[in-house]
Amino acid sequence: MSWQEEYRRKQVSAEEAVKVVKSGDRVVFAPGVESLALALALSARKEELENVKLFLPGPGRELPWYEPGWEKSFVIETSFVLPVIEHMMAERRCDYLVSSLWFTHSPVLRQIDVYMIELSPPDEHGYCSFGHMLWNKKIEAKEAKIVIADINPNLVRTYGDNYIHVSELDYFVPHLSTGRIPGVRDLRSTDLLARKTGDEPKEIRKIAEYVAELIRDGDTLQIGVGGISEAVMRLGLLDNKRDLGIHTETLPRGTVQLVQRGVITGERKTIHKNKVVAISVGGGTSDDMAFINNNPIFELYDGTHVVNPMTIATHDNMVTVNSALSIDLTGQIAAESLGTRMYSGTGGQLAFAMGAYLSKGGRSATVLTSTARNGAVSRIVPALEPGTIVSVPRILTDYVVTEYGIAALQGKTQRERARELINIAHPDFRPELEVAADKLYWP
């Protein structure tokens, strides 16, 4: 049988495809925005199913099973707390899968009865693309008992390891169009509007300016997701740099423009020379996605390679930039929770901090505004609130950047670290931080 015949034979409706799900099954949705057709078809079976364990790595759609009253049918697990699921996490109605160091928490380590994913239509050789997000989809699809693919003709194709053959999949469902381009960030978001109008908060611009001082010609960069960390890429602060490289988890906005200007070339990268390497390239504009589509400069590999401290450390002059919610006076970084309340997930922040630490000439920067809640609280604190998850231990913390400057912590004592961090805290909070430091670290 040719792949074309096999592909046609496996095509079914969403409603027909989800009939394979049985009570007690573990159903995994691939990372990224969930297939709407498959999610709606499965949720329509609420009254027929019990105790179906749904793992949604990064929930992106408002779906009914996040509301009270669905727990008997669907038990929800996640590994990244995004806005659509914050209320459910706060109410303790779902569970959180604690990740390990570099995405080896992939659901392949646990049972996957049914795997649901969006893929591009097959090319002339019968290979489908995973689109703008790879993560560990290929590994998971190969290990799942049954794979259902929502075929989305709008997905981009990239180079790297971002493909799978139709023979490795079980069902193909014609795509239900949602009117959105996969990988394109909603232009209503405030940070994109700020980029379009130039109305960037002054604190964020100042932080980005300080971070730019840490970046040298020829460095390879990892920039974490977020308006603060990404600002250095999109405010023109790197335009005078030369031969920068990219090895990152999620491609930061502004990367395409720096490639087009010849700032990002990858010429001095130690591995993947002259390539932009990531797990995900979504989050830009439709023009960005058009530039990335079938462009051999962009390569996607799975998380076990990209977010691996050993791979990261292979790059000389590796520079990582990631955000934090809070940091204590010894340098413990909290990026996932404040107290016991979860706000995000682990991601690759720890792996990149380790990789930069081990890299020849490597540096890591943690960025945060000095205050939160409109200036009511300091993000630099004497000690983290009980229950707060330490995302990066103090032994790996290198540079910390706020709008008031750069604190360099490596090679410093507790007292010296406290002074460094107090110097970049908001002036209104420095006196109380000094009092706390005197009590904690002096007799």
XYZ file of C-alpha atoms in Angstrom:
443
model
C 0.000 0.000 0.000
C 1.334 3.473 -0.888
C 1.473 6.160 1.792
C -1.253 8.048 -0.117
C -3.605 5.055 0.126
C -2.775 4.571 3.795
C -3.416 8.254 4.485
C -6.836 8.141 2.818
C -7.765 4.926 4.624
C -7.003 6.449 8.033
C -9.088 9.630 7.566
C -12.076 9.894 9.919
C -14.186 12.577 11.579
C -13.221 13.950 14.981
C -16.282 12.314 16.527
C -15.321 8.947 15.064
C -11.679 9.276 16.120
C -12.344 9.995 19.797
C -14.457 6.852 20.127
C -11.185 5.021 20.805
C -11.016 6.725 24.245
C -12.283 4.490 27.056
C -12.995 5.170 30.725
C -9.762 5.031 32.723
C -7.556 5.871 29.719
C -4.733 8.381 29.892
C -5.155 10.887 27.060
C -2.325 13.280 26.254
C -2.698 16.440 24.192
C 0.510 17.487 22.465
C 2.199 20.691 23.711
C 0.867 23.878 22.135
C -2.701 24.970 21.540
C -4.925 21.913 21.737
C -6.760 20.635 18.677
C -10.157 22.296 18.997
C -11.976 19.650 16.947
C -10.622 16.765 19.024
C -11.102 18.560 22.345
C -14.730 19.411 21.586
C -15.485 15.922 20.295
C -13.973 14.361 23.421
C -15.719 16.753 25.812
C -19.034 15.845 24.134
C -18.554 12.330 25.538
C -18.643 13.574 29.138
C -21.662 11.488 30.154
C -20.204 8.305 28.607
C -16.757 8.424 30.226
C -15.349 8.189 33.755
C -11.902 8.852 35.165
C -10.223 9.738 31.875
C -6.862 11.237 32.822
C -6.196 14.247 30.587
C -2.642 15.567 30.447
C -2.433 19.034 28.855
C 1.173 20.303 29.102
C 0.356 23.977 28.508
C -3.406 24.593 28.326
C -4.196 27.225 25.720
C -7.936 27.029 25.070
C -10.988 27.730 27.206
C -12.490 24.247 27.369
C -15.419 23.035 29.482
C -13.487 20.403 31.435
C -11.676 23.124 33.395
C -14.939 24.073 35.115
C -16.384 22.458 38.280
C -18.587 19.436 37.681
C -16.395 17.667 35.138
C -14.096 15.873 37.587
C -15.921 12.532 37.453
C -15.374 12.288 33.703
C -11.996 13.981 33.263
C -9.080 14.245 35.705
C -6.823 17.107 34.585
C -3.026 17.196 34.798
C -0.733 19.940 33.504
C 2.954 20.842 33.533
C 2.658 24.593 32.944
C 0.135 26.905 34.554
C -1.287 29.272 31.954
C -4.186 31.752 32.419
C -6.951 29.375 31.310
C -6.114 26.964 34.113
C -4.964 29.326 36.896
C -8.341 29.224 38.631
C -8.401 25.429 38.529
C -4.912 25.188 40.029
C -5.776 27.737 42.720
C -8.855 25.669 43.637
C -6.759 22.457 43.702
C -9.067 20.768 41.187
C -6.218 19.563 38.967
C -2.749 18.144 39.451
C 0.688 19.361 38.380
C 3.278 17.102 36.774
C 6.657 18.040 38.257
C 9.241 18.099 35.488
C 12.789 16.837 35.667
C 15.878 18.549 34.378
C 15.524 18.577 30.614
C 12.069 17.393 29.655
C 12.677 13.781 30.560
C 9.348 14.162 32.368
C 7.867 13.615 28.906
C 4.676 11.566 29.130
C 6.493 8.741 27.327
C 7.773 7.826 30.768
C 4.174 7.125 31.689
C 1.348 5.408 29.861
C -0.172 7.185 26.831
C -3.312 5.407 25.672
C -4.343 8.102 23.198
C -2.213 10.966 21.897
C -3.907 13.969 20.240
C -1.902 16.308 18.059
C -2.042 18.860 15.250
C 0.103 18.089 12.190
C 0.554 19.519 8.730
C -0.685 17.557 5.705
C 1.916 15.093 4.422
C 4.484 16.257 1.875
C 5.266 14.407 -1.350
C 7.166 11.790 0.655
C 4.412 11.190 3.215
C 5.971 13.197 6.070
C 3.880 15.535 8.246
C 5.375 18.522 10.054
C 4.830 19.231 13.742
C 4.615 22.904 12.794
C 5.976 25.756 14.874
C 6.230 23.667 18.089
C 8.158 20.410 18.401
C 8.897 19.976 22.113
C 8.854 16.172 22.611
C 5.968 15.455 20.251
C 7.880 13.061 18.020
C 9.012 10.905 20.935
C 5.531 10.918 22.455
C 3.806 10.067 19.162
C 6.114 7.110 18.630
C 5.458 5.753 22.131
C 1.674 6.275 22.335
C -0.676 3.318 21.807
C -2.965 5.342 19.506
C -2.227 8.668 17.786
C -4.965 10.924 16.402
C -3.732 13.769 14.172
C -5.754 16.879 13.423
C -4.439 17.831 9.961
C -3.922 21.588 9.861
C -2.853 22.968 6.454
C -1.715 26.251 8.042
C 1.185 24.770 10.016
C 4.685 25.820 8.991
C 7.465 23.421 8.074
C 10.941 23.744 9.482
C 14.187 21.856 9.131
C 15.793 19.797 11.903
C 13.901 16.791 13.302
C 10.437 18.281 12.909
C 8.573 15.571 10.976
C 6.851 12.179 11.212
C 5.620 9.724 8.562
C 1.932 8.897 8.047
C 2.681 5.211 8.646
C 3.457 6.001 12.306
C 0.002 7.478 12.983
C -3.423 5.872 13.427
C -6.117 8.421 12.514
C -6.231 11.655 10.525
C -8.970 14.233 11.093
C -9.675 17.110 8.659
C -8.913 20.415 10.377
C -11.649 22.571 11.883
C -10.565 26.109 10.981
C -10.480 28.597 13.868
C -9.443 31.650 11.853
C -6.086 31.906 13.605
C -2.623 31.318 12.183
C -0.752 28.725 14.264
C 2.247 30.240 16.019
C 1.111 33.864 15.714
C 0.660 35.683 19.026
C -2.657 37.453 19.569
C -2.040 41.074 18.542
C -4.340 42.273 21.313
C -1.746 41.383 23.928
C -0.365 44.444 25.665
C 3.291 43.672 25.077
C 2.793 43.342 21.310
C 0.864 46.602 21.271
C 3.754 48.198 23.138
C 6.124 46.972 20.464
C 3.895 48.322 17.693
C 3.459 51.759 19.274
C 6.876 52.125 20.879
C 5.178 52.695 24.236
C 7.452 50.311 26.155
C 7.384 50.677 29.956
C 10.524 52.543 30.992
C 11.438 49.883 33.579
C 11.457 47.163 30.930
C 13.508 49.254 28.511
C 16.057 49.995 31.224
C 16.369 46.302 32.128
C 16.848 45.451 28.441
C 19.585 48.075 28.155
C 21.459 46.529 31.082
C 21.101 43.026 29.615
C 22.465 44.253 26.276
C 25.635 45.302 28.127
C 26.209 41.650 29.065
C 25.988 40.439 25.460
C 29.117 40.442 23.284
C 29.779 39.830 19.608
C 29.690 36.106 18.816
C 27.641 35.059 21.856
C 25.000 32.350 21.553
C 21.740 33.399 23.189
C 18.833 31.781 24.954
C 16.047 34.238 25.748
C 13.106 33.084 27.846
C 9.469 33.860 27.155
C 8.115 37.116 28.588
C 7.888 40.821 27.927
C 10.891 41.639 30.104
C 13.320 38.998 28.858
C 12.308 39.368 25.213
C 12.625 43.158 25.216
C 16.368 43.019 24.560
C 15.642 41.320 21.215
C 12.931 43.626 19.950
C 13.993 47.123 21.036
C 16.951 47.488 18.673
C 19.486 47.124 21.475
C 21.416 44.374 19.689
C 21.525 45.982 16.260
C 25.211 46.879 16.629
C 26.250 43.375 17.702
C 27.833 40.935 15.282
C 27.513 37.210 14.612
C 25.114 36.364 17.418
C 23.776 32.802 17.615
C 20.530 31.318 18.913
C 20.050 28.080 20.860
C 16.833 28.474 22.784
C 13.719 26.793 24.089
C 11.145 29.126 22.527
C 12.193 31.582 19.841
C 11.903 35.115 21.257
C 10.035 37.757 19.311
C 12.419 39.977 17.391
C 14.648 37.092 16.295
C 13.458 37.111 12.687
C 14.217 40.812 12.321
C 17.745 40.321 13.710
C 18.312 37.452 11.274
C 17.132 39.643 8.409
C 19.465 42.459 9.496
C 22.447 40.117 9.645
C 22.908 40.476 13.409
C 22.075 36.809 14.066
C 24.221 34.626 11.822
C 25.334 31.755 14.041
C 28.757 32.077 12.426
C 30.613 31.628 15.729
C 28.424 28.896 17.224
C 30.280 25.869 18.506
C 27.583 23.446 17.298
C 24.683 23.896 14.867
C 26.805 26.509 13.148
C 24.883 29.091 11.090
C 21.556 27.730 12.376
C 18.832 29.130 14.623
C 17.958 26.213 16.909
C 14.854 25.974 19.091
C 12.038 23.719 20.256
C 9.365 26.238 19.284
C 9.345 29.168 16.849
C 5.842 30.517 17.502
C 4.845 33.804 19.071
C 5.711 36.276 16.329
C 3.724 37.876 13.522
C 2.346 36.273 10.369
C 5.297 37.791 8.476
C 7.674 36.114 10.937
C 6.036 32.741 10.349
C 6.192 33.194 6.580
C 9.934 33.889 6.860
C 10.489 30.818 9.033
C 8.423 28.475 6.845
C 10.733 26.106 4.902
C 13.714 28.346 5.747
C 16.792 26.114 6.240
C 18.285 28.547 8.782
C 15.654 27.498 11.343
C 15.939 24.019 12.839
C 13.705 22.451 15.490
C 14.872 19.595 17.717
C 13.196 17.956 20.687
C 13.663 19.058 24.276
C 15.936 16.203 25.259
C 18.535 17.707 22.908
C 17.881 21.457 23.037
C 17.092 21.802 26.750
C 19.949 19.586 27.858
C 22.696 21.136 30.016
C 25.321 19.091 28.192
C 24.180 20.363 24.782
C 23.889 23.920 26.086
C 27.336 23.827 27.703
C 28.882 22.701 24.415
C 28.288 26.231 23.141
C 31.127 28.590 24.026
C 29.965 32.023 25.255
C 26.437 30.827 25.998
C 24.302 33.652 27.403
C 20.893 32.931 28.919
C 18.242 35.490 29.896
C 15.207 34.416 31.924
C 12.568 36.059 34.084
C 11.724 35.586 37.762
C 8.840 36.341 40.075
C 11.018 36.915 43.118
C 14.553 36.439 44.454
C 15.876 36.300 47.998
C 18.982 38.031 49.324
C 21.166 34.955 48.805
C 20.164 34.591 45.145
C 17.512 31.861 45.254
C 15.336 32.398 42.177
C 11.573 31.786 42.217
C 10.039 31.685 38.733
C 7.119 29.295 39.198
C 5.239 30.123 42.378
C 4.836 32.612 45.197
C 4.150 30.590 48.284
C 2.120 27.559 47.246
C 0.295 29.362 44.407
C 1.569 28.316 40.972
C 1.897 30.950 38.255
C 3.801 29.114 35.514
C 6.032 26.050 35.225
C 9.633 24.961 35.344
C 10.423 24.919 31.641
C 14.112 24.952 30.757
C 15.283 27.733 33.068
C 17.330 25.503 35.368
C 18.850 23.531 32.483
C 19.944 26.735 30.748
C 21.370 28.159 33.979
C 23.420 24.988 34.373
C 24.483 24.988 30.738
C 25.591 28.627 30.852
C 27.470 27.982 34.096
C 29.399 25.136 32.429
C 29.906 26.927 29.117
C 33.327 28.391 28.340
C 32.706 32.121 28.639
C 29.062 31.500 29.569
C 26.838 33.900 31.499
C 23.258 33.783 32.771
C 21.043 36.742 33.607
C 17.831 36.713 35.621
C 15.580 39.706 34.900
C 12.733 41.143 36.955
C 11.246 44.514 37.745
C 12.133 45.676 41.245
C 8.504 45.767 42.423
C 5.120 44.143 41.790
C 1.482 45.115 42.390
C 2.028 48.673 41.181
C 4.971 49.208 43.487
C 3.336 47.787 46.592
C 5.780 44.898 47.107
C 9.457 44.292 46.444
C 10.434 41.373 44.232
C 13.787 41.245 46.039
C 12.984 39.827 49.465
C 14.913 38.797 52.597
C 13.587 35.235 52.292
C 11.161 33.514 49.973
C 7.629 32.990 51.243
C 7.134 29.479 52.714
C 6.069 27.022 50.016
C 7.726 28.981 47.210
C 9.406 26.757 44.629
C 13.098 27.496 44.081
C 13.472 27.328 40.295
C 17.212 28.041 40.248
C 19.390 27.433 43.333
C 21.648 30.227 44.486
C 24.827 28.343 43.524
C 23.890 28.811 39.843
C 22.645 32.394 40.011
C 24.982 34.634 38.050
C 23.689 38.111 37.123
C 20.431 39.595 38.388
C 19.056 42.611 36.535
C 16.384 45.126 37.512
C 15.724 48.628 36.227
C 18.218 49.835 38.860
C 21.225 47.920 37.603
C 23.104 44.624 37.491
C 24.015 42.515 40.529
C 26.865 40.049 39.956
C 26.558 37.194 42.459
C 29.071 34.551 41.424
C 31.998 34.268 43.834
C 30.265 36.406 46.472
C 29.544 35.685 50.138
C 26.027 35.866 51.543
C 26.726 39.354 52.871
C 28.154 40.507 49.542
C 25.223 39.020 47.640
C 22.768 40.764 49.911
C 24.477 44.121 49.331
C 24.564 43.557 45.559
C 20.851 42.784 45.448
C 19.853 45.609 47.784
C 21.653 48.011 45.447
C 19.322 47.050 42.573
C 16.145 46.896 44.664
C 13.634 49.728 44.515
C 14.869 52.622 46.704
C 11.661 52.562 48.743
C 12.435 49.034 49.962
C 16.202 49.295 50.467
C 16.078 50.427 54.122
C 13.968 47.470 55.247
C 16.055 45.069 53.162
C 19.211 46.420 54.836
C 17.681 45.887 58.285
C 16.712 42.331 57.333
C 20.177 41.615 55.914
C 21.842 42.855 59.105
C 19.682 40.448 61.160
C 20.252 37.505 58.809
C 23.954 37.761 58.036
C 25.615 39.802 60.801
C 25.857 39.115 64.563
